[in-house]
PDB file of C-alpha atoms in Angstrom:
ATOM      1  CA  MET B   1    -160.691  42.680 154.394  1.00 73.00           C
ATOM      2  CA  SER B   2    -158.489  39.617 153.792  1.00 89.00           C
ATOM      3  CA  THR B   3    -161.448  37.398 152.244  1.00 90.00           C
ATOM      4  CA  PHE B   4    -162.019  40.014 149.662  1.00 89.00           C
ATOM      5  CA  ASN B   5    -158.685  39.792 148.497  1.00 92.00           C
ATOM      6  CA  VAL B   6    -158.575  36.158 148.286  1.00 93.00           C
ATOM      7  CA  LEU B   7    -161.773  36.358 146.159  1.00 94.00           C
ATOM      8  CA  ARG B   8    -160.533  39.185 144.041  1.00 95.00           C
ATOM      9  CA  TRP B   9    -157.285  37.537 143.273  1.00 95.00           C
ATOM     10  CA  SER B  10    -158.959  34.191 143.013  1.00 96.00           C
ATOM     11  CA  ALA B  11    -160.992  35.821 140.399  1.00 96.00           C
ATOM     12  CA  ILE B  12    -158.425  37.291 138.229  1.00 96.00           C
ATOM     13  CA  ALA B  13    -156.095  34.030 138.308  1.00 97.00           C
ATOM     14  CA  ALA B  14    -159.471  32.213 137.039  1.00 97.00           C
ATOM     15  CA  GLY B  15    -159.669  35.043 134.239  1.00 97.00           C
ATOM     16  CA  VAL B  16    -156.088  34.724 133.351  1.00 97.00           C
ATOM     17  CA  ILE B  17    -156.216  30.892 133.118  1.00 97.00           C
ATOM     18  CA  ALA B  18    -159.789  31.215 131.132  1.00 97.00           C
ATOM     19  CA  GLY B  19    -158.331  33.581 128.864  1.00 97.00           C
ATOM     20  CA  ALA B  20    -155.048  31.484 127.999  1.00 97.00           C
ATOM     21  CA  TYR B  21    -157.273  28.411 127.600  1.00 97.00           C
ATOM     22  CA  ASN B  22    -159.805  30.363 125.216  1.00 98.00           C
ATOM     23  CA  THR B  23    -156.700  31.585 123.344  1.00 97.00           C
ATOM     24  CA  GLN B  24    -155.510  28.410 122.826  1.00 98.00           C
ATOM     25  CA  VAL B  25    -158.620  26.791 121.649  1.00 97.00           C
ATOM     26  CA  LEU B  26    -159.003  29.976 118.848  1.00 98.00           C
ATOM     27  CA  LYS B  27    -155.473  29.366 117.705  1.00 98.00           C
ATOM     28  CA  ALA B  28    -155.902  25.559 117.427  1.00 97.00           C
ATOM     29  CA  GLU B  29    -159.180  26.530 115.402  1.00 98.00           C
ATOM     30  CA  GLY B  30    -157.416  28.987 113.362  1.00 97.00           C
ATOM     31  CA  GLN B  31    -154.472  26.426 112.368  1.00 98.00           C
ATOM     32  CA  LYS B  32    -157.091  24.019 111.317  1.00 98.00           C
ATOM     33  CA  LYS B  33    -158.804  26.165 108.825  1.00 98.00           C
ATOM     34  CA  GLN B  34    -155.419  27.478 107.569  1.00 98.00           C
ATOM     35  CA  GLU B  35    -154.527  23.728 106.786  1.00 98.00           C
ATOM     36  CA  ALA B  36    -157.994  23.092 105.399  1.00 98.00           C
ATOM     37  CA  PHE B  37    -157.574  26.515 103.083  1.00 98.00           C
ATOM     38  CA  ASP B  38    -154.089  25.125 102.199  1.00 98.00           C
ATOM     39  CA  PHE B  39    -155.233  21.647 101.355  1.00 98.00           C
ATOM     40  CA  ALA B  40    -157.799  23.133  99.097  1.00 98.00           C
ATOM     41  CA  GLU B  41    -155.894  25.363  97.388  1.00 98.00           C
ATOM     42  CA  LYS B  42    -153.399  22.767  96.772  1.00 98.00           C
ATOM     43  CA  THR B  43    -156.064  20.492  95.294  1.00 98.00           C
ATOM     44  CA  LYS B  44    -157.247  23.225  93.230  1.00 98.00           C
ATOM     45  CA  LEU B  45    -153.914  23.934  91.619  1.00 97.00           C
ATOM     46  CA  ILE B  46    -153.303  19.905  91.129  1.00 97.00           C
ATOM     47  CA  ASN B  47    -156.722  19.748  89.262  1.00 97.00           C
ATOM     48  CA  GLU B  48    -155.613  23.018  87.157  1.00 97.00           C
ATOM     49  CA  ALA B  49    -152.221  21.032  86.415  1.00 97.00           C
ATOM     50  CA  LYS B  50    -154.217  17.766  85.465  1.00 96.00           C
ATOM     51  CA  ALA B  51    -156.271  19.783  83.314  1.00 95.00           C
ATOM     52  CA  GLU B  52    -153.646  21.624  81.312  1.00 96.00           C
ATOM     53  CA  TYR B  53    -151.830  18.548  81.022  1.00 94.00           C
ATOM     54  CA  ALA B  54    -154.781  16.666  79.240  1.00 92.00           C
ATOM     55  CA  LYS B  55    -154.993  19.474  76.971  1.00 93.00           C
ATOM     56  CA  LEU B  56    -151.364  19.448  76.000  1.00 93.00           C
ATOM     57  CA  HIS B  57    -151.073  15.641  75.938  1.00 88.00           C
ATOM     58  CA  PRO B  58    -154.374  14.364  74.629  1.00 85.00           C
ATOM     59  CA  LYS B  59    -154.913  10.164  74.843  1.00 78.00           C
ATOM     60  CA  LYS B  60    -153.859   8.454  71.289  1.00 72.00           C
ATOM     61  CA  GLU B  61    -156.790   6.454  69.888  1.00 66.00           C
ATOM     62  CA  VAL B  62    -155.929   3.058  69.125  1.00 52.00           C
ATOM     63  CA  ALA B  63    -156.420   3.322  65.242  1.00 57.00           C
ATOM     64  CA  SER B  64    -155.808  -0.207  64.191  1.00 60.00           C
ATOM     65  CA  THR B  65    -157.620  -3.301  65.263  1.00 66.00           C
ATOM     66  CA  GLU B  66    -154.628  -4.933  65.606  1.00 75.00           C
ATOM     67  CA  ILE B  67    -153.457  -5.412  69.249  1.00 78.00           C
ATOM     68  CA  ASN B  68    -149.706  -5.622  69.879  1.00 79.00           C
ATOM     69  CA  LEU B  69    -149.604  -6.872  73.535  1.00 77.00           C
ATOM     70  CA  GLU B  70    -145.750  -6.389  73.321  1.00 82.00           C
ATOM     71  CA  ASP B  71    -145.989  -2.821  73.048  1.00 81.00           C
ATOM     72  CA  PRO B  72    -144.933  -1.043  76.347  1.00 83.00           C
ATOM     73  CA  ASN B  73    -147.560   2.067  75.423  1.00 83.00           C
ATOM     74  CA  LEU B  74    -150.443  -0.209  74.883  1.00 83.00           C
ATOM     75  CA  ASP B  75    -153.476   1.297  76.974  1.00 84.00           C
ATOM     76  CA  PHE B  76    -155.426  -1.835  78.330  1.00 85.00           C
ATOM     77  CA  ALA B  77    -158.438   0.194  79.111  1.00 87.00           C
ATOM     78  CA  GLN B  78    -158.612   1.656  75.694  1.00 85.00           C
ATOM     79  CA  VAL B  79    -158.368  -1.913  74.385  1.00 83.00           C
ATOM     80  CA  ILE B  80    -161.316  -3.235  76.585  1.00 86.00           C
ATOM     81  CA  LEU B  81    -163.215  -0.018  75.810  1.00 87.00           C
ATOM     82  CA  GLY B  82    -163.068  -0.428  72.174  1.00 83.00           C
ATOM     83  CA  ALA B  83    -163.594  -4.163  72.490  1.00 83.00           C
ATOM     84  CA  VAL B  84    -166.936  -3.458  74.408  1.00 87.00           C
ATOM     85  CA  GLU B  85    -168.391  -0.792  71.901  1.00 86.00           C
ATOM     86  CA  LYS B  86    -167.725  -3.100  69.082  1.00 85.00           C
ATOM     87  CA  LEU B  87    -169.668  -5.705  70.715  1.00 86.00           C
ATOM     88  CA  GLY B  88    -172.351  -3.283  71.120  1.00 78.00           C
ATOM     89  CA  ASN B  89    -172.608  -2.269  67.526  1.00 70.00           C
TER      90      ASN B  89
END
């Protein structure tokens, strides 16, 4: 009868250990999924805010052909793109 009790208690202990391990694995997976969801939600909000900001603050086009390099608001990308478009025409 003692061999049976040893096997029974060993099986119970193994079951408890396996259950604890399984619980930890499931918690870790749930936490990773929650972090990914939170990151996606934050990214979505940031993109919405950028789109709204772009609507409220449109980029100003360089109206004149004269370029003032001392202007602190000079957009070099717009200047270069404008020069490339002029070359293409």
